[in-house]
Short mmCIF file of N, CA, C and O in Angstrom, two decimals:
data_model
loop_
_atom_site.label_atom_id
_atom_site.label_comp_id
_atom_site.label_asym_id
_atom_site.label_seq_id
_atom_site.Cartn_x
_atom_site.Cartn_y
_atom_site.Cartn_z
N UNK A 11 0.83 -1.20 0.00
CA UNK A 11 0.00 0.00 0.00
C UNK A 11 0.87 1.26 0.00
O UNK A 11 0.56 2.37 -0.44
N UNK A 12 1.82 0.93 0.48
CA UNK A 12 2.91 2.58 1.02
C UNK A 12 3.25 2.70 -0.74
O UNK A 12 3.05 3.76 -1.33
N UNK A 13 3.81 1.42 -1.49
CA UNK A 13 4.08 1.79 -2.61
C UNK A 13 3.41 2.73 -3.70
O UNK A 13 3.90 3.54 -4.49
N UNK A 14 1.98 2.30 -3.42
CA UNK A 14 0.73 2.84 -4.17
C UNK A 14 0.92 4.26 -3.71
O UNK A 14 1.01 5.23 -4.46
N UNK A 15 0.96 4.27 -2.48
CA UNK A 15 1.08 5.81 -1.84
C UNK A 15 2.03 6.64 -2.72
O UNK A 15 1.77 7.50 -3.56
N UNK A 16 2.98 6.22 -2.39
CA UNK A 16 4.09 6.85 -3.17
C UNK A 16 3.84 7.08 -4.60
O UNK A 16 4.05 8.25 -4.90
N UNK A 17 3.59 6.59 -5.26
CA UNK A 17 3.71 6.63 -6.29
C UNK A 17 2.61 7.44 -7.00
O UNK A 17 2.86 8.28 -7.87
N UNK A 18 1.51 7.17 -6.62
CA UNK A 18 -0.14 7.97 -7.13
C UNK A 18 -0.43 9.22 -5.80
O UNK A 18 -1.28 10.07 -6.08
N UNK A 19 0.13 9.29 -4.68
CA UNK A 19 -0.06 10.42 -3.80
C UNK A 19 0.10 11.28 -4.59
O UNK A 19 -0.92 11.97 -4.67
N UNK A 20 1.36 11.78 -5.62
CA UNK A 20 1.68 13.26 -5.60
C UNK A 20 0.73 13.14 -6.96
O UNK A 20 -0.18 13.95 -6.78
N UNK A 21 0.58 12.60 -8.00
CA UNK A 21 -0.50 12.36 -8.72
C UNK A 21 -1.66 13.45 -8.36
O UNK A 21 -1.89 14.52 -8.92
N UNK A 22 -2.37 12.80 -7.16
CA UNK A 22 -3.80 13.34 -6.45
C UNK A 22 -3.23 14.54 -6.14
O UNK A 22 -3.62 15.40 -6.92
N UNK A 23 -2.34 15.02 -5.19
CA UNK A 23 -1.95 15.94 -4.78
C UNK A 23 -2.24 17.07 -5.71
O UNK A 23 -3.21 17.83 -5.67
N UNK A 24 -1.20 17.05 -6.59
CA UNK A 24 -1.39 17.89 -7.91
C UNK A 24 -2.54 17.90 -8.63
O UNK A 24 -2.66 19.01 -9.14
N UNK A 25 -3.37 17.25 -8.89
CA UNK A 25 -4.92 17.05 -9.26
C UNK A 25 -5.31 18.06 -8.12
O UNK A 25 -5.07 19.18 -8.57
N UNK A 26 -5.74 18.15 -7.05
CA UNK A 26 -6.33 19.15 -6.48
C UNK A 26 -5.51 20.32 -6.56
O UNK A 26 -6.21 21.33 -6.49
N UNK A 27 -4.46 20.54 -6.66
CA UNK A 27 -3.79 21.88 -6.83
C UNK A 27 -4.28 22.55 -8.05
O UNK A 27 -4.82 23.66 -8.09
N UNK A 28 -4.09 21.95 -8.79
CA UNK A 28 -4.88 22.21 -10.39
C UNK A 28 -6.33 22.87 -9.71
O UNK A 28 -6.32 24.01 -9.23
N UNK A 29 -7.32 22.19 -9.72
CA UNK A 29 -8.84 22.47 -9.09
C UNK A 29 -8.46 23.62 -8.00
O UNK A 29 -8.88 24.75 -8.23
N UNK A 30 -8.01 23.48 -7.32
CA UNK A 30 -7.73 24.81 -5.83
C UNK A 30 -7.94 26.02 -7.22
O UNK A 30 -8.92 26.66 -7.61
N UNK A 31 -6.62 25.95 -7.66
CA UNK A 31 -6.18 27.04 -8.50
C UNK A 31 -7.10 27.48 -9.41
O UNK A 31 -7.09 28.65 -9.80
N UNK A 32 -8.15 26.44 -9.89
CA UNK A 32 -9.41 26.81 -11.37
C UNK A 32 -10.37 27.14 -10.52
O UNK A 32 -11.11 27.96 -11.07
N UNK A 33 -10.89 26.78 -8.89
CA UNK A 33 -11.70 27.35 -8.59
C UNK A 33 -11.44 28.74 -8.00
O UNK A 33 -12.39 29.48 -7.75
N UNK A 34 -10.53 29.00 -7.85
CA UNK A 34 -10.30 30.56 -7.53
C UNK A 34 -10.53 31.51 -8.56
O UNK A 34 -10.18 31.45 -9.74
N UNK A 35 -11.36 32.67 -7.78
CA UNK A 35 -10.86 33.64 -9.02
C UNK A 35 -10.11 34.80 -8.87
O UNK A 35 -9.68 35.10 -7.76
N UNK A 36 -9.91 35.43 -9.73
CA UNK A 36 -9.30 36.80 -9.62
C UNK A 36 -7.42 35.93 -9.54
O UNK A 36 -6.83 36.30 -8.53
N UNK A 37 -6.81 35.19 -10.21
CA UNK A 37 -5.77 34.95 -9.79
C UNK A 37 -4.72 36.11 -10.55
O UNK A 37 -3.79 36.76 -10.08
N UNK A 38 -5.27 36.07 -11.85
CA UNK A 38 -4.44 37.17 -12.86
C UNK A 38 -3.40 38.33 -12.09
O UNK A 38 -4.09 38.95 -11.29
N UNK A 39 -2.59 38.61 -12.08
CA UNK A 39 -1.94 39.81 -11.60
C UNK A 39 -0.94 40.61 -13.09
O UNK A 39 -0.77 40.22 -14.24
N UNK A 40 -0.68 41.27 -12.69
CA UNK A 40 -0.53 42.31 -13.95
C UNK A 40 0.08 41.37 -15.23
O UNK A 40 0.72 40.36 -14.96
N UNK A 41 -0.16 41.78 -16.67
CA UNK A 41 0.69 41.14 -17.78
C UNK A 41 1.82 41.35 -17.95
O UNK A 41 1.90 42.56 -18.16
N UNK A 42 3.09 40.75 -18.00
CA UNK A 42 4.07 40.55 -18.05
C UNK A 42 4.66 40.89 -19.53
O UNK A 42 5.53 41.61 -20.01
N UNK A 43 3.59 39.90 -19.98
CA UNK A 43 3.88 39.70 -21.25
C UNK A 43 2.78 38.69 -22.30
O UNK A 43 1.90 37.98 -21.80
N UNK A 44 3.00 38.78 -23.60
CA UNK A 44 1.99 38.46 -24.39
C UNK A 44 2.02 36.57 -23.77
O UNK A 44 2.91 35.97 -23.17
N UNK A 45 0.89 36.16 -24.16
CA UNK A 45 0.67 34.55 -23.88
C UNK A 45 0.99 34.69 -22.36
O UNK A 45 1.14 33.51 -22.03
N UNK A 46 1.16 35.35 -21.39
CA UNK A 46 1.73 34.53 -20.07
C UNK A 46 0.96 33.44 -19.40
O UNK A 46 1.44 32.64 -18.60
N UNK A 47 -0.40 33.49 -19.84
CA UNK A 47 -1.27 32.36 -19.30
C UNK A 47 -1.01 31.41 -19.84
O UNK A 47 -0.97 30.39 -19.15
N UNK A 48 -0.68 31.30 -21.53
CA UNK A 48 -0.74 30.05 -21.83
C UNK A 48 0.96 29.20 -20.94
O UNK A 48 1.07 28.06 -20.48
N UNK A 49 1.64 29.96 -20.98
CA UNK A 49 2.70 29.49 -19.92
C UNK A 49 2.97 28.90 -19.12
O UNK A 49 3.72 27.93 -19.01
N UNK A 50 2.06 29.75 -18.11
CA UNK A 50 1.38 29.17 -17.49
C UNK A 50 0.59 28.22 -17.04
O UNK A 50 0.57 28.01 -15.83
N UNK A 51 -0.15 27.54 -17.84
CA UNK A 51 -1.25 26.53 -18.01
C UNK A 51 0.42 24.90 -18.76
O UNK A 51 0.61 23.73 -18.41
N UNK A 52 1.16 25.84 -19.83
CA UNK A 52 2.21 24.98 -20.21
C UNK A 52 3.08 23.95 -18.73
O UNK A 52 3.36 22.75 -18.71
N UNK A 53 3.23 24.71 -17.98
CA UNK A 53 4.33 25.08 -16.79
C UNK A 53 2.86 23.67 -15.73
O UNK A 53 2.87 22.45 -15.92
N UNK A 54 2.13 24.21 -15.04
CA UNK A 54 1.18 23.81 -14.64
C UNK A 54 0.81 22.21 -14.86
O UNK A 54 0.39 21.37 -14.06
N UNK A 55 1.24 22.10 -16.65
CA UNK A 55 0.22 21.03 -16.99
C UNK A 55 1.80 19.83 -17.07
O UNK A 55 1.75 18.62 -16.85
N UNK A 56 2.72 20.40 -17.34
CA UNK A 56 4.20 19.74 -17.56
C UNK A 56 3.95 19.27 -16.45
O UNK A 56 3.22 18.29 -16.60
N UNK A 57 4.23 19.53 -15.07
CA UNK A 57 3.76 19.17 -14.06
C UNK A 57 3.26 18.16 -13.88
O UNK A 57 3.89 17.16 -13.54
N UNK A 58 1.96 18.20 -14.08
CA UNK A 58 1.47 16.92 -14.13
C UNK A 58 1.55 15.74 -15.05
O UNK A 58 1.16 14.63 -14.67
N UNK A 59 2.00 15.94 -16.15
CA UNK A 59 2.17 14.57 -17.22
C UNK A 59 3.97 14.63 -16.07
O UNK A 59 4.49 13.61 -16.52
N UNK A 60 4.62 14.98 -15.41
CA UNK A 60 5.77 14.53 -15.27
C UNK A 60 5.54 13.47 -13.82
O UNK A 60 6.06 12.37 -13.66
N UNK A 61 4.62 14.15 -12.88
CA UNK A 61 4.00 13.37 -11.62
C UNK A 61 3.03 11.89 -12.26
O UNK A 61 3.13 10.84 -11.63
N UNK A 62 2.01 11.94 -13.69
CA UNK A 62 1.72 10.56 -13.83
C UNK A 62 2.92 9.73 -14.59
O UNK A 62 2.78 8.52 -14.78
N UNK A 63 4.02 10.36 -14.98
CA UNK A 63 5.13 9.56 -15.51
C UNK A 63 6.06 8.76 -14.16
O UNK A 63 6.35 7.57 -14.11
N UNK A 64 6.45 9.98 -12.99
CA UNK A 64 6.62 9.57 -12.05
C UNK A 64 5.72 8.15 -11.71
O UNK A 64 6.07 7.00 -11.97
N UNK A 65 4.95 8.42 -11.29
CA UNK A 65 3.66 7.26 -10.74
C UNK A 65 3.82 5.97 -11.49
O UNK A 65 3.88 4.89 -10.91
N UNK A 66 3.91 6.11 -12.91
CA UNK A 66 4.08 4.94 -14.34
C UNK A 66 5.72 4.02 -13.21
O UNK A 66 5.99 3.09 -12.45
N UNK A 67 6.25 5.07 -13.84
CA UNK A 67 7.99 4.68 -13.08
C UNK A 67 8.19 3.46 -11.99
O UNK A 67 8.71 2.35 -11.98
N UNK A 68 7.43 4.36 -11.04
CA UNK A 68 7.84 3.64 -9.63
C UNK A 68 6.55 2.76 -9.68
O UNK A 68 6.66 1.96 -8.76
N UNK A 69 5.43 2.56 -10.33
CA UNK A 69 4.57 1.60 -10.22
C UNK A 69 5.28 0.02 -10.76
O UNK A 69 5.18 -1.05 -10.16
N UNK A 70 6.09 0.27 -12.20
CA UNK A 70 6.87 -0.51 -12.81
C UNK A 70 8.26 -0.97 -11.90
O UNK A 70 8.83 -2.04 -12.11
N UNK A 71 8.53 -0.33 -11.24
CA UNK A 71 10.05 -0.66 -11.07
C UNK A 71 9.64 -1.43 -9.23
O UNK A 71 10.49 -1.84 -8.44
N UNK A 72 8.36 -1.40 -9.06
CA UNK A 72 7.98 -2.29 -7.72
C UNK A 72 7.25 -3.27 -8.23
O UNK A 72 6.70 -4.12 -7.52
N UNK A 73 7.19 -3.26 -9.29
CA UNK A 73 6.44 -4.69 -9.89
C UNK A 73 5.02 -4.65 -9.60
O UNK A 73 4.36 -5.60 -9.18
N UNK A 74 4.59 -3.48 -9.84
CA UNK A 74 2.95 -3.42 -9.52
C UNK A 74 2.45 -3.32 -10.71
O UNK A 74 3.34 -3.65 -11.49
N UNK A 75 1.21 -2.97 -11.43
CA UNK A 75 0.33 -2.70 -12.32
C UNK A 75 0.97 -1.10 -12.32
O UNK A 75 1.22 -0.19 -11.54
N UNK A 76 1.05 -1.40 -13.64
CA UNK A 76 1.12 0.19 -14.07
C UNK A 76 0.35 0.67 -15.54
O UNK A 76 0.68 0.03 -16.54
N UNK A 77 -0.51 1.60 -15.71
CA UNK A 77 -1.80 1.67 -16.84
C UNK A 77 -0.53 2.24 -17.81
O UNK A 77 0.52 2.74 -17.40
N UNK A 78 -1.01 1.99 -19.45
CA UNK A 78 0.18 2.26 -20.83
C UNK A 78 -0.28 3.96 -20.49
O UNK A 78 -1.19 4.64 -20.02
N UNK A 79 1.05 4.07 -21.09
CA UNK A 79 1.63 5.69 -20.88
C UNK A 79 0.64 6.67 -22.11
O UNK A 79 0.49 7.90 -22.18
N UNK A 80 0.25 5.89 -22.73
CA UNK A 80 -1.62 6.93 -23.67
C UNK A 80 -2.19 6.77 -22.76
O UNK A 80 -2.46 7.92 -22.41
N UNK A 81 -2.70 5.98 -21.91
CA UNK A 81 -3.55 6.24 -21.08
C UNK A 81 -3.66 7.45 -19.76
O UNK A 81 -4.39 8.30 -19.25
N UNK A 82 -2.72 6.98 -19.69
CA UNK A 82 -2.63 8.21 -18.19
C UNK A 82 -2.26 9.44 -19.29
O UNK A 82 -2.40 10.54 -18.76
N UNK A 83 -1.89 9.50 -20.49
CA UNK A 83 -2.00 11.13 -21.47
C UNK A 83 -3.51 11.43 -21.65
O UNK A 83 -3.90 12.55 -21.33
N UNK A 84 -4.21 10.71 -22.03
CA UNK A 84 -5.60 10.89 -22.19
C UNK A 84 -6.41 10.82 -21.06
O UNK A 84 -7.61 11.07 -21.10
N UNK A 85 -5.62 10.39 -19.74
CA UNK A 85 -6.51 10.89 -18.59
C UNK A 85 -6.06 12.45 -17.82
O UNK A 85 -6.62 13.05 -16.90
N UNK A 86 -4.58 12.86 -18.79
CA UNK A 86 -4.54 13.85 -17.93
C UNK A 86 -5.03 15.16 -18.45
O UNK A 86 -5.06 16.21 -17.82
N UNK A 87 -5.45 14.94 -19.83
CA UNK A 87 -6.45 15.92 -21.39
C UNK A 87 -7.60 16.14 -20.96
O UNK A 87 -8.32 17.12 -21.11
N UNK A 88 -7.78 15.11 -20.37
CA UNK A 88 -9.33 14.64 -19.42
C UNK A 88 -9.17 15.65 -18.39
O UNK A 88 -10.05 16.51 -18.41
N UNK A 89 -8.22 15.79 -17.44
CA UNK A 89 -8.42 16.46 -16.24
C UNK A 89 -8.26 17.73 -16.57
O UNK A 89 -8.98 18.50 -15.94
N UNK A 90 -7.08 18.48 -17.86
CA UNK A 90 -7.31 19.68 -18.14
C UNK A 90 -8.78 20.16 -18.73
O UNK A 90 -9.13 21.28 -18.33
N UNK A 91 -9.71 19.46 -19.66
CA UNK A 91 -10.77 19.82 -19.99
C UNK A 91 -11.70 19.47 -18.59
O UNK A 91 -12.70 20.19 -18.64
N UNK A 92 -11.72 18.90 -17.76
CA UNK A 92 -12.51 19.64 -16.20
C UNK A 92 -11.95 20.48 -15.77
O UNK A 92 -12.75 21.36 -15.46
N UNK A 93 -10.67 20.82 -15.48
CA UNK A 93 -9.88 22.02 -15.62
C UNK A 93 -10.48 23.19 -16.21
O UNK A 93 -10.51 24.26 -15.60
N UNK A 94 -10.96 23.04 -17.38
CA UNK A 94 -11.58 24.39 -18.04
C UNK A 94 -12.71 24.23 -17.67
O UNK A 94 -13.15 25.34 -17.33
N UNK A 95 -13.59 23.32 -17.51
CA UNK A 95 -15.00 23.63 -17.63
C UNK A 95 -15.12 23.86 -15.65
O UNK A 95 -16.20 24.32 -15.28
N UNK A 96 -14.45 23.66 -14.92
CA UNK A 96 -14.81 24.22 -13.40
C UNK A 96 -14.59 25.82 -13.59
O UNK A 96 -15.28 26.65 -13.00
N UNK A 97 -13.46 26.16 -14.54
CA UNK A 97 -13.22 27.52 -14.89
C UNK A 97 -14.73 28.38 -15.09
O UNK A 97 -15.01 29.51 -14.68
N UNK A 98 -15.47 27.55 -15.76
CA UNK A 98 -16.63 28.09 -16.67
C UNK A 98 -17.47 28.37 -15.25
O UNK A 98 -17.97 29.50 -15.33
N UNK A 99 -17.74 27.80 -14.12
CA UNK A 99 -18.19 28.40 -13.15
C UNK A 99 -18.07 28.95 -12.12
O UNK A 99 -18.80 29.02 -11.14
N UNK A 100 -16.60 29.56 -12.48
CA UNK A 100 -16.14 30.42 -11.44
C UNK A 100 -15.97 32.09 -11.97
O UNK A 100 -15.35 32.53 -12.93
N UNK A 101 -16.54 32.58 -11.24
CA UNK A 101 -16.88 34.35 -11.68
C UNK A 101 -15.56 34.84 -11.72
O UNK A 101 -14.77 34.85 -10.78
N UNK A 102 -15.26 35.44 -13.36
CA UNK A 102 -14.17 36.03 -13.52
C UNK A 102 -13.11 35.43 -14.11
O UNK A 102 -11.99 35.88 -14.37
N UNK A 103 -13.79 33.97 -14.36
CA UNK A 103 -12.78 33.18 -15.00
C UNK A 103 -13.70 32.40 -16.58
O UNK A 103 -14.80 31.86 -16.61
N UNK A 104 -13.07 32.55 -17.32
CA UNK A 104 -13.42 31.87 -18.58
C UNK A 104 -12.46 30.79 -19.11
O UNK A 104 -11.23 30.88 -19.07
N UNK A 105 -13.21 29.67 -19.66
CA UNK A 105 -12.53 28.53 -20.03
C UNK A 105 -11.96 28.81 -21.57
O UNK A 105 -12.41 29.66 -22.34
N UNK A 106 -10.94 27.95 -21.83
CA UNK A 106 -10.79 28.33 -23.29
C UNK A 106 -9.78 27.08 -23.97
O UNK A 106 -8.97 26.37 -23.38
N UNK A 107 -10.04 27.10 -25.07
CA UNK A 107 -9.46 25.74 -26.34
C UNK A 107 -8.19 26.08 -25.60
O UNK A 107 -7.60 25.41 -24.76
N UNK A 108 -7.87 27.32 -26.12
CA UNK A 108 -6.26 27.40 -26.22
C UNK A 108 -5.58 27.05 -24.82
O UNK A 108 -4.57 26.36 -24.85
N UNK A 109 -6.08 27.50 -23.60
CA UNK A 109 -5.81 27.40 -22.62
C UNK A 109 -5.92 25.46 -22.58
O UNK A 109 -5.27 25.06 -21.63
N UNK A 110 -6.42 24.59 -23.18
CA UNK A 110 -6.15 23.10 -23.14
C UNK A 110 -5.22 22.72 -23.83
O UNK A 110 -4.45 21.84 -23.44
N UNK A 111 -5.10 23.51 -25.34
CA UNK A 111 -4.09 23.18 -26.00
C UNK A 111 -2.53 23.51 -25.40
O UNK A 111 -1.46 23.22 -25.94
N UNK A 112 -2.70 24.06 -24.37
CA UNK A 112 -1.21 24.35 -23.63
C UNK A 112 -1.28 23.42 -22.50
O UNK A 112 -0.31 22.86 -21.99
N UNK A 113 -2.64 23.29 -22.12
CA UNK A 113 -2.21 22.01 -20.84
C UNK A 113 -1.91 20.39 -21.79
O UNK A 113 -1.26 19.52 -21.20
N UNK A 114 -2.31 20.16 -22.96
CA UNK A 114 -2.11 19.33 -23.24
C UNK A 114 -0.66 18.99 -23.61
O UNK A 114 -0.16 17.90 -23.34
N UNK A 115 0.12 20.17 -24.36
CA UNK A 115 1.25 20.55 -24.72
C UNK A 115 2.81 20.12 -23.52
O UNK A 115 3.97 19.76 -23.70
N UNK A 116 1.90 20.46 -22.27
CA UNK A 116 2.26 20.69 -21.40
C UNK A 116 2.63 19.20 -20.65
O UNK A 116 3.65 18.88 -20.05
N UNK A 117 1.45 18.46 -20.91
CA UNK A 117 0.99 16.97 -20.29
C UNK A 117 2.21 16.49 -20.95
O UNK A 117 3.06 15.86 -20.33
N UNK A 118 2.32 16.83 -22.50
CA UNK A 118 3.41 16.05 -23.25
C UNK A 118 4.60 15.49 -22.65
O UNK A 118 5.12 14.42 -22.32
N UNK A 119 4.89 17.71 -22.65
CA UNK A 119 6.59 17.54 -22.57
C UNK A 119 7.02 16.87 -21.10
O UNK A 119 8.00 16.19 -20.82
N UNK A 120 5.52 17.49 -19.97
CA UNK A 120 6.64 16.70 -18.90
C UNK A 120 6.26 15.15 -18.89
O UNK A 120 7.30 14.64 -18.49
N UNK A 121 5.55 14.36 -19.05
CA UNK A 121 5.58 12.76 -19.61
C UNK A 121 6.84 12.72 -20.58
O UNK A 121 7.65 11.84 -20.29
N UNK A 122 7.01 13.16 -21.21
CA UNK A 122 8.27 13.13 -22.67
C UNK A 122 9.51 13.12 -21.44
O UNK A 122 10.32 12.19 -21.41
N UNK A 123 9.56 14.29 -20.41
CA UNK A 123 11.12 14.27 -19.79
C UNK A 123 11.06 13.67 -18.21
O UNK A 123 11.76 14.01 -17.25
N UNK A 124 10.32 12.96 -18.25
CA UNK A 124 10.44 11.51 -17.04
C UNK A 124 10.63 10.16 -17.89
O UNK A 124 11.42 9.30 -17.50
N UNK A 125 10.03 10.03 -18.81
CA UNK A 125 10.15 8.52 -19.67
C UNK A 125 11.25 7.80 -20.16
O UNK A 125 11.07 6.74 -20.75
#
């Protein structure tokens, strides 16, 4: 069980950090610069494809069940599009394509630099 822990804890962890962060509003603070959200959402979403690569890792290397590495990509596309749509009911915040197309982008590269 401690293994499971380890390995899918920071998983969940980061899943609600994501949600904390989409149900808030007003997070914006001044523009920096052009795109900084999508960056943002890039930065955010790397994150997490690098924590379910983590999880893949150490699920494999304890000899447990570990789900194929499309899968946990298409579950984490999944969690950015609830990602946007909790956006959609929080005042002051709007959901948007592009803003997935960077978490997905994002899911990539950090799955791509744990694997």
């Amino acid at each position: 069980m401690r293994a499971v822990a380890f390995a899918w804890g920071p998983v969940a962890l980061w899943v609600a950090v994501l949600f904390l962060l989409s149900s808030s509003s007003g997070l914006s603070g001044p523009n920096l610069f052009a795109h900084e959200d999508k960056v943002a959402h890039l930065g955010l979403y790397a994150l997490l494809g690098a924590v379910f690569a983590h999880a893949r890792g150490v699920s494999q290397a304890r000899g447990l069940w570990a789900p194929p590495a499309i899968s946990l990509i298409v579950l984490a596309a999944l969690i950015g599009v609830l990602d946007e749509w909790v956006q959609s009911t929080v005042p002051g915040r709007t959901p948007s394509a592009a803003d997935w197309a960077a978490d997905v982008a994002g899911i990539l590269l950090g799955f791509a630099m744990l694997t």
